[in-house]
CSV table of C-alpha atoms in Angstrom, one decimal:
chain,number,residue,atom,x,y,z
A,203,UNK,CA,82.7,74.4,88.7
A,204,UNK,CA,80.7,75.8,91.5
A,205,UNK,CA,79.7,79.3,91.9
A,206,UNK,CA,82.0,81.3,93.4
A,207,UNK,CA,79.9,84.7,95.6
A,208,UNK,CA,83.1,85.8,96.8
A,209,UNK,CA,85.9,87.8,95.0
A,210,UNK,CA,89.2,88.4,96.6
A,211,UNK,CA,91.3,91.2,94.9
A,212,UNK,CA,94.7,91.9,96.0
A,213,UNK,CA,97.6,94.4,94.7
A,214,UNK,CA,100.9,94.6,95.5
A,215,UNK,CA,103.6,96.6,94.2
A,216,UNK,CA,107.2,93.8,94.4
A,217,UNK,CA,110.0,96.1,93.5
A,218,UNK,CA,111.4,94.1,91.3
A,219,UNK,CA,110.7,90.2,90.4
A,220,UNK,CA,114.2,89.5,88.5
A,221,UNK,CA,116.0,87.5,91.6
A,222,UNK,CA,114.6,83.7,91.2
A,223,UNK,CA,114.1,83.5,95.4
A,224,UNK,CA,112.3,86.5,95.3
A,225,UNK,CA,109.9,85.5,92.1
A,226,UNK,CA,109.5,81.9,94.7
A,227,UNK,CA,108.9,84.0,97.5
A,228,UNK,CA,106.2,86.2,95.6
A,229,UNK,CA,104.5,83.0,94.3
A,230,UNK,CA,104.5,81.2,97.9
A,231,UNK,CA,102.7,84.7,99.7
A,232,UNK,CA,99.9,84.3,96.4
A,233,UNK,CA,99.7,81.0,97.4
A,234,UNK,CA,98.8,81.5,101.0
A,235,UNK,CA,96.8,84.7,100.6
A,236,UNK,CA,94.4,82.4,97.7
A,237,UNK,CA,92.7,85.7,95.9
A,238,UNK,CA,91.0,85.8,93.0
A,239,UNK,CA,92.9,88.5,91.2
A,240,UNK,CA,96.6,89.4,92.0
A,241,UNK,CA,97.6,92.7,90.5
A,242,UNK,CA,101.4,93.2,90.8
A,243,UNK,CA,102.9,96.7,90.3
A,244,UNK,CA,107.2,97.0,89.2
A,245,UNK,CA,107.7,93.7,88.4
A,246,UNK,CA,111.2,94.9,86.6
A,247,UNK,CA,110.7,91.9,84.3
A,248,UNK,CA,112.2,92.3,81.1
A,249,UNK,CA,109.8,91.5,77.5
A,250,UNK,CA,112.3,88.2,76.3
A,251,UNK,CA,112.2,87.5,80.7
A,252,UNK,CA,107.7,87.8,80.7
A,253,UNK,CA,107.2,83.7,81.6
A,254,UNK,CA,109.8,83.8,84.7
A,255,UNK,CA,106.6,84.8,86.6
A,256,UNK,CA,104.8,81.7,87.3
A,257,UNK,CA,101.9,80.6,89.8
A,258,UNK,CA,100.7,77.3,90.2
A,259,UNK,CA,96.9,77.6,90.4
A,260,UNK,CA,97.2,81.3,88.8
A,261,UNK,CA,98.2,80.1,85.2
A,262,UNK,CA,96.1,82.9,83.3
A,263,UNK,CA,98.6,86.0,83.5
A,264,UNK,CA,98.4,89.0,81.7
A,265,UNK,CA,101.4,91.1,81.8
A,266,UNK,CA,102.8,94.2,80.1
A,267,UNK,CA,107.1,94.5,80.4
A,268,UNK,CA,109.1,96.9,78.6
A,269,UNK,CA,112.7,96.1,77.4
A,270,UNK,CA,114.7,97.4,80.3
A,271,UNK,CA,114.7,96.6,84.2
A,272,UNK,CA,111.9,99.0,84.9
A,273,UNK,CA,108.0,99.4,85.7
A,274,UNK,CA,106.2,96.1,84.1
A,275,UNK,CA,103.0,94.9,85.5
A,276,UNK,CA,101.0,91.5,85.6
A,277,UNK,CA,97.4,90.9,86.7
A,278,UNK,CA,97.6,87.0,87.9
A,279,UNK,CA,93.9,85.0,88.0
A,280,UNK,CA,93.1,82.1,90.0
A,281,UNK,CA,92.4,79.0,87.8
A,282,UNK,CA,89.0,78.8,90.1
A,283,UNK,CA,87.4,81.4,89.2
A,284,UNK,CA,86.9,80.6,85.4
A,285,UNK,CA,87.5,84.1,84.0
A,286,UNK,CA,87.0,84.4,80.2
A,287,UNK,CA,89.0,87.0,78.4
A,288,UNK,CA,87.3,89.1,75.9
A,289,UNK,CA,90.0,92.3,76.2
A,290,UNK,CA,93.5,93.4,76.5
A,291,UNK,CA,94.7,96.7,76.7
A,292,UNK,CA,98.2,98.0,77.8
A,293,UNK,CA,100.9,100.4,77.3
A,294,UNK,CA,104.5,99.8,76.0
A,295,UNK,CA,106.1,101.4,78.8
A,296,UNK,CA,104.9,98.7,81.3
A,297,UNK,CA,102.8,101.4,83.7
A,298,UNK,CA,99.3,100.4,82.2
A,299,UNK,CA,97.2,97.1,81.7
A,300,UNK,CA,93.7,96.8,81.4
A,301,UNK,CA,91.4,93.5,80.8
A,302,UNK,CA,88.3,92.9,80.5
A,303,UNK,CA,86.4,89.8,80.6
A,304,UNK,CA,83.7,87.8,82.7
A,305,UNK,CA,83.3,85.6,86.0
A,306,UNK,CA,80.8,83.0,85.6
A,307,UNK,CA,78.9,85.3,82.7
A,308,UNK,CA,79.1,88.5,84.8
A,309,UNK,CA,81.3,91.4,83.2
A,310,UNK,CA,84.3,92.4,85.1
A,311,UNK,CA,87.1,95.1,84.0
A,312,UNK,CA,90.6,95.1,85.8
A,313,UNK,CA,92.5,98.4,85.4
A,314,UNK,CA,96.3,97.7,86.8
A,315,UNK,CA,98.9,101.1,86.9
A,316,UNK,CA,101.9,101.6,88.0
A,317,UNK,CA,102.5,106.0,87.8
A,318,UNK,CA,105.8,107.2,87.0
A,319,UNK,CA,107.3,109.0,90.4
A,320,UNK,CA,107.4,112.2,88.4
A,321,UNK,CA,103.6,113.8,87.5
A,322,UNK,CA,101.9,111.1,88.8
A,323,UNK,CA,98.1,112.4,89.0
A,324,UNK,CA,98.1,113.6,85.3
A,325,UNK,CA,99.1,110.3,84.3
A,326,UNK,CA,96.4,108.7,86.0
A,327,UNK,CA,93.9,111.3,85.3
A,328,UNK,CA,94.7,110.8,81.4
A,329,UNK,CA,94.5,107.2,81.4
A,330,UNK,CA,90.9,107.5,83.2
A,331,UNK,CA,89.9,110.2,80.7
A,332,UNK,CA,91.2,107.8,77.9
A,333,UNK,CA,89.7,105.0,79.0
A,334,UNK,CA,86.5,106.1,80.3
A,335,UNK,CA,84.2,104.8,77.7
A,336,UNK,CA,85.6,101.2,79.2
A,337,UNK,CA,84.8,102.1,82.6
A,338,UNK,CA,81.2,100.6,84.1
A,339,UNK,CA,79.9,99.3,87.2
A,340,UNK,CA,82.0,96.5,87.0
A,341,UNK,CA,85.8,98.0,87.0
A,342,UNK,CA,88.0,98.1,89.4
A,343,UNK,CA,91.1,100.1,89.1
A,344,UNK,CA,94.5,99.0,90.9
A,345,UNK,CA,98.0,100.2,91.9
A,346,UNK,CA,101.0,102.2,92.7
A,347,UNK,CA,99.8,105.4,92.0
A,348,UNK,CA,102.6,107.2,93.5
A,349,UNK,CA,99.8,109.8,95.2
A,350,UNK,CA,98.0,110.0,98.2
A,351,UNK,CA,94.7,111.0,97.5
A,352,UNK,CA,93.8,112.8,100.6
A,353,UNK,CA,95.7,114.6,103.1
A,354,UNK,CA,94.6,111.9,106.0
A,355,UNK,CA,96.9,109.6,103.0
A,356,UNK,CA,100.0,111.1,104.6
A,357,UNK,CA,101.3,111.0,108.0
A,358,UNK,CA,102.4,114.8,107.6
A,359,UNK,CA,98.9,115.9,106.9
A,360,UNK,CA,99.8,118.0,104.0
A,361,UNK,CA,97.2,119.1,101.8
A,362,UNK,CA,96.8,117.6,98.3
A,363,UNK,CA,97.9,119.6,95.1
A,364,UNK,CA,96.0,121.0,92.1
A,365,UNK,CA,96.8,117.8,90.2
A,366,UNK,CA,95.4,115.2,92.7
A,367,UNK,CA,92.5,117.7,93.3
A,368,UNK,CA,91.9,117.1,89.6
A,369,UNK,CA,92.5,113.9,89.5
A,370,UNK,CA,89.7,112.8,92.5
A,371,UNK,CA,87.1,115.4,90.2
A,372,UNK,CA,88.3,112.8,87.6
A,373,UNK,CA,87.7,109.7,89.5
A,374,UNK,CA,84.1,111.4,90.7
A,375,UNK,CA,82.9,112.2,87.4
A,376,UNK,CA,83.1,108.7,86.5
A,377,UNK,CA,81.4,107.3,89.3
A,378,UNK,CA,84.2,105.4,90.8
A,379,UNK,CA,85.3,106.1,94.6
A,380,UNK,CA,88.5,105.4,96.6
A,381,UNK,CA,87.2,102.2,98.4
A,382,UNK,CA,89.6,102.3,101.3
A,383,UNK,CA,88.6,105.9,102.3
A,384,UNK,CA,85.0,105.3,101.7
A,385,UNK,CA,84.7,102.6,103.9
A,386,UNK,CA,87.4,104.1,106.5
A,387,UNK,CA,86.8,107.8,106.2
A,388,UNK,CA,88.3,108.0,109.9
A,389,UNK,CA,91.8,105.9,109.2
A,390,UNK,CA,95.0,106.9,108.5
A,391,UNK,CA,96.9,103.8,107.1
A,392,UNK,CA,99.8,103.9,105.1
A,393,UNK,CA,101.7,101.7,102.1
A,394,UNK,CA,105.0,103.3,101.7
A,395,UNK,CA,107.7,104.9,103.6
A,396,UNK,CA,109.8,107.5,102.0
A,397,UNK,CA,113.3,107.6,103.5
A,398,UNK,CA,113.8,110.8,101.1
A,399,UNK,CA,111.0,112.8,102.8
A,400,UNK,CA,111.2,110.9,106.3
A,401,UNK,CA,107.1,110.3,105.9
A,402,UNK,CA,104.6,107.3,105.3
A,403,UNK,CA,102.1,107.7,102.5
A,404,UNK,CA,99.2,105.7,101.0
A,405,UNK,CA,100.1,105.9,97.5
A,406,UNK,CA,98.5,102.0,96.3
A,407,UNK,CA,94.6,102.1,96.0
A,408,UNK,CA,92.0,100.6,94.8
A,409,UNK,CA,89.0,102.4,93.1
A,410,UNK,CA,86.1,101.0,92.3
A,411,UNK,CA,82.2,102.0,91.1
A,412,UNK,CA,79.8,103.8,93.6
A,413,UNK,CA,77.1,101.5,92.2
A,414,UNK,CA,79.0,98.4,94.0
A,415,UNK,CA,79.2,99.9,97.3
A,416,UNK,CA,77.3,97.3,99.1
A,417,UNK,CA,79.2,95.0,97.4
A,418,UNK,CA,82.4,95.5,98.6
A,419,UNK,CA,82.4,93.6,101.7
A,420,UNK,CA,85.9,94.7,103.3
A,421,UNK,CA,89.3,96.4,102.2
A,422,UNK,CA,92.8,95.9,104.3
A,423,UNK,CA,96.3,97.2,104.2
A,424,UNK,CA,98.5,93.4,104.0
A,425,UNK,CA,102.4,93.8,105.1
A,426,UNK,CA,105.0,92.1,102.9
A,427,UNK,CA,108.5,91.6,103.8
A,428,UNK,CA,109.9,91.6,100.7
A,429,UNK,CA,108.9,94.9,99.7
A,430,UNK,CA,109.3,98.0,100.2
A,431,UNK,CA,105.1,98.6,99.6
A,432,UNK,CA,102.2,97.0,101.7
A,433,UNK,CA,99.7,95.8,99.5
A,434,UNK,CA,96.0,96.4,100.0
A,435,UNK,CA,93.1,93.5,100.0
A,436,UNK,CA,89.5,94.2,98.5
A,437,UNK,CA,87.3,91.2,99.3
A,438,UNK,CA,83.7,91.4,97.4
A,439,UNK,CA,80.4,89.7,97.9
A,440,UNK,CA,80.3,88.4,93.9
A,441,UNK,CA,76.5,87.8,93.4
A,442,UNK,CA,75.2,88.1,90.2
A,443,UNK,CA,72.5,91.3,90.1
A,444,UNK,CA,69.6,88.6,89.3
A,445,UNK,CA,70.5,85.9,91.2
A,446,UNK,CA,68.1,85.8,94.5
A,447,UNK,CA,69.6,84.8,98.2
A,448,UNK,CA,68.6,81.6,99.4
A,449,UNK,CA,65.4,81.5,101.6
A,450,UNK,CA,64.2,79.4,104.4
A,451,UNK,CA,60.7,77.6,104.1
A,452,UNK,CA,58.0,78.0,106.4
A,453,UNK,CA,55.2,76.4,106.8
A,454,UNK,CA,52.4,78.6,106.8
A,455,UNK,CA,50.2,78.0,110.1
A,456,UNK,CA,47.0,79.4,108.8
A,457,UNK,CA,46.8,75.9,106.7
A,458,UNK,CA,46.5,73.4,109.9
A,459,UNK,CA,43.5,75.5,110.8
A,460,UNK,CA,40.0,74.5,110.1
């Protein structure tokens, strides 16, 4: 298999994957969009229902589904990429999944959450806090986490709370960043469209470590038409930390001098 030095990550949340058109519809878009990693956020799949989800080329799926039509999450990876599993962590409530593993023998961590619509930033914060002996330069953390992080994360401009002030001291402490609004500090994009509140919002993000800043090579907001969410694309420059770029050769002209 040949080395792959580019990692696509993409996250979507589907509202809802129990319709079979919709479940085809879902698996054509991964299809054409080719990432490495597919996180998908209220998949509404039921525990006896898990293996409905299927994705030719993204046969290694890690899901966590709870016995009713709610939450449930997957993390879907391409069969190219030759991820070894070494850990699985979720939640029975279907708002949590983390694995661990490695990408041609480099370490890589993929958190997945989907927050409850009701104290959304404690939940995330607590799952950070629990999980922060886990979390290295290698994790990424995706999903719905039902919270804009910064007032420019709303199209009414209102200021953040004291529970999403606490959760961003969270996410600092540990050395992760908001990737979208680190590498766009200046753009106001949005995911979600409350009817309720008449306002867009970015509530999906993806977080990753500060010390992988140069390697995150771009991050978009990607429409979907059957959703009511966009979903957000991280592309990263996968390099291994010891691996040397390629060089050109040149002859040294000092040596064709007598």
């Amino acid at each position: 298999m040949a080395i792959n030095k580019h990692l696509s990550i993409n996250t979507l949340n589907v509202n809802g994957l129990n319709a079979p058109i919709k479940r085809h519809r879902v698996a054509d878009w991964i299809k054409k969009a080719k990432p490495s990693i597919f996180c998908l956020q209220e998949t509404h799949l039921r525990i006896k229902g898990t293996y409905r989800l299927k994705v030719r080329g993204w046969e290694k799926i890690f899901r966590a589904n709870v016995q009713d039509k709610t939450a449930g999450i997957a993390i879907l990876l391409s069969d190219k990429i030759g991820f070894k599993t070494k850990t699985i962590k979720k939640c029975k409530e279907g708002h949590y999944l983390m694995v661990k593993g490695s990408i041609q023998e480099e370490d890589i961590t993929i958190v997945n959450i989907y927050a409850p619509n009701i104290g959304a930033p404690r939940y995330i914060q607590q799952i950070l806090t629990d999980i922060k002996g886990e979390i290295d330069g290698n994790t990424i953390v995706v999903g719905d986490f039902n919270t804009p992080l910064t007032p420019m994360d709303r199209s009414s401009r209102q200021k953040t709370n004291k529970a999403t002030e606490i959760l961003k001291d969270t996410i600092e402490k540990l050395d992760l960043i908001d990737i979208f609004r680190t590498l766009h500090p200046k753009k106001s994009e949005f995911t979600f469209f409350s009817s309720a509140h008449g306002a867009f919002s970015r509530i999906d993000h993806i977080v990753g470590h500060k010390a992988n800043l140069n390697k995150f090579k771009s991050i978009e907001i990607i429409s979907s038409i059957f959703s009511d969410h966009y979903g957000m694309k991280l592309e990263i420059n996968h390099r291994k930390r010891n691996e040397k770029k390629p060089t050109t050769w040149r002859l040294n002209n000092m040596l064709l001098k007598n």
